[in-house]
Tab-separated table of C-alpha atoms in Angstrom:
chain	number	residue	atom	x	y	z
A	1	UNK	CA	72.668	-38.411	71.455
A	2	UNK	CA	69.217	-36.323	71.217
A	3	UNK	CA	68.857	-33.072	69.863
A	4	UNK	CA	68.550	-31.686	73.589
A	5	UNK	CA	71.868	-32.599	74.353
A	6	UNK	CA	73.850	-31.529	70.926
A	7	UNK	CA	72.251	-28.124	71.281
A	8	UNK	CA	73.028	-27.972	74.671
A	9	UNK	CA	76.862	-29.369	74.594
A	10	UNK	CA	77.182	-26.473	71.360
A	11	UNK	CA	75.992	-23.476	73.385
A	12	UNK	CA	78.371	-24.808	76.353
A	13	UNK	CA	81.732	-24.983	73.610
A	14	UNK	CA	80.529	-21.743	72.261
A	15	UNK	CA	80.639	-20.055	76.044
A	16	UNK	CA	84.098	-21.477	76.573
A	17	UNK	CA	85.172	-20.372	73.301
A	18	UNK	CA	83.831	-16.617	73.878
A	19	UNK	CA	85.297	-16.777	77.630
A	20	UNK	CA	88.850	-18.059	76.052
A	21	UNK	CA	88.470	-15.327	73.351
A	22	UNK	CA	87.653	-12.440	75.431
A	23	UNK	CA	90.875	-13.271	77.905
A	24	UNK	CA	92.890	-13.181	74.428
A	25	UNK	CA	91.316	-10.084	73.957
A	26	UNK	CA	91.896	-8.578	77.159
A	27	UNK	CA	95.606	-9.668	76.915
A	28	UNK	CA	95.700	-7.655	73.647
A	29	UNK	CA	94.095	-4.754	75.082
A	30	UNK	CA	96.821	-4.714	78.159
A	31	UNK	CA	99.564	-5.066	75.447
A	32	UNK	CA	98.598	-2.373	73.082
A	33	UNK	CA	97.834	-0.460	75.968
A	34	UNK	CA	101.449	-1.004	77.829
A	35	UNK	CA	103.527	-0.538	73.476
A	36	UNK	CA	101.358	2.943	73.365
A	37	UNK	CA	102.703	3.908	76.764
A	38	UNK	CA	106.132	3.196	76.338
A	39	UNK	CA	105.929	4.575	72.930
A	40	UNK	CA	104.667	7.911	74.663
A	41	UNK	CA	107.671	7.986	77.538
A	42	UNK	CA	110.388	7.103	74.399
A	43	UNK	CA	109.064	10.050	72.487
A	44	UNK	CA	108.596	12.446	75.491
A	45	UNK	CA	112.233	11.336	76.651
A	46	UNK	CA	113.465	11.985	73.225
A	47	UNK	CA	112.560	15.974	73.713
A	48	UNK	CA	115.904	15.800	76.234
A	49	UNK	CA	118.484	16.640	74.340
A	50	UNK	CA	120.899	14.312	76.613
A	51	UNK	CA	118.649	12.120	76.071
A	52	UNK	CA	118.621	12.596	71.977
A	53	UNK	CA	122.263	12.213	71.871
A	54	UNK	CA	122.977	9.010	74.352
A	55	UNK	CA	119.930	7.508	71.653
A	56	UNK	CA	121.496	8.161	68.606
A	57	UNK	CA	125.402	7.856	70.101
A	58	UNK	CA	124.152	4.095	70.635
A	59	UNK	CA	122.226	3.301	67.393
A	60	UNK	CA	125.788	4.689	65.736
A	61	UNK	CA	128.057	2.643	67.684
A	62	UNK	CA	125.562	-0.553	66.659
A	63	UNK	CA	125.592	0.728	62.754
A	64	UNK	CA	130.038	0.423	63.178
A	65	UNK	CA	129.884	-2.863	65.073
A	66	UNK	CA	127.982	-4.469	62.130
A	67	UNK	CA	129.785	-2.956	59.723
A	68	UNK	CA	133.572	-4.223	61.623
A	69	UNK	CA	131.735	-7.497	61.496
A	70	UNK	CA	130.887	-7.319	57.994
A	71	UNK	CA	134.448	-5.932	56.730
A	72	UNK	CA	135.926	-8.937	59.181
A	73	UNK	CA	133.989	-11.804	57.203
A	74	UNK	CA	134.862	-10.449	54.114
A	75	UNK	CA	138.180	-10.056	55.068
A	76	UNK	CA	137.790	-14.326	55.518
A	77	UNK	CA	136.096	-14.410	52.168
A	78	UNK	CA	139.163	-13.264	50.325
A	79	UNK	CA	141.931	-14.735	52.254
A	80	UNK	CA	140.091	-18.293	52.120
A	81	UNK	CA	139.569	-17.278	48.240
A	82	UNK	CA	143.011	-16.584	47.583
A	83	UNK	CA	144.582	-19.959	49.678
């Protein structure tokens, strides 16, 4: 292999590496793009105050499902201690 064709087979791997990279980077782009929108509508829906309350009314009803599950496997814990 001449030096012709190494140079030339490096700047061919070094366009297909900045054509790969710059579809990475447009995919990035769309994604940041598409969180900071939804972030935006989340926020503006959060003004409601129907809204506000169905939000938090849900995280609360997570934060006592976890905590039911956590009392239940405790619960296990000592009855499986004290067998």
């Amino acid at each position: 292999m001449g030096i012709k064709s190494f140079f030339k087979n490096a700047f061919k791997d070094m366009k297909e590496d900045a054509k790969a990279q710059h579809e990475v980077d447009k995919a990035n782009l769309n994604a940041v793009k598409a969180e900071s929108k939804a972030n935006w509508e989340e926020a503006k829906a959060m003004g409601k105050p129907e809204t506000r309350k169905a939000v938090m009314q849900a995280q609360r009803d997570e934060q006592i499902a976890e905590a039911q599950k956590r009392q239940a496997e405790a619960e296990a814990r000592t009855k499986a201690v004290k067998k």
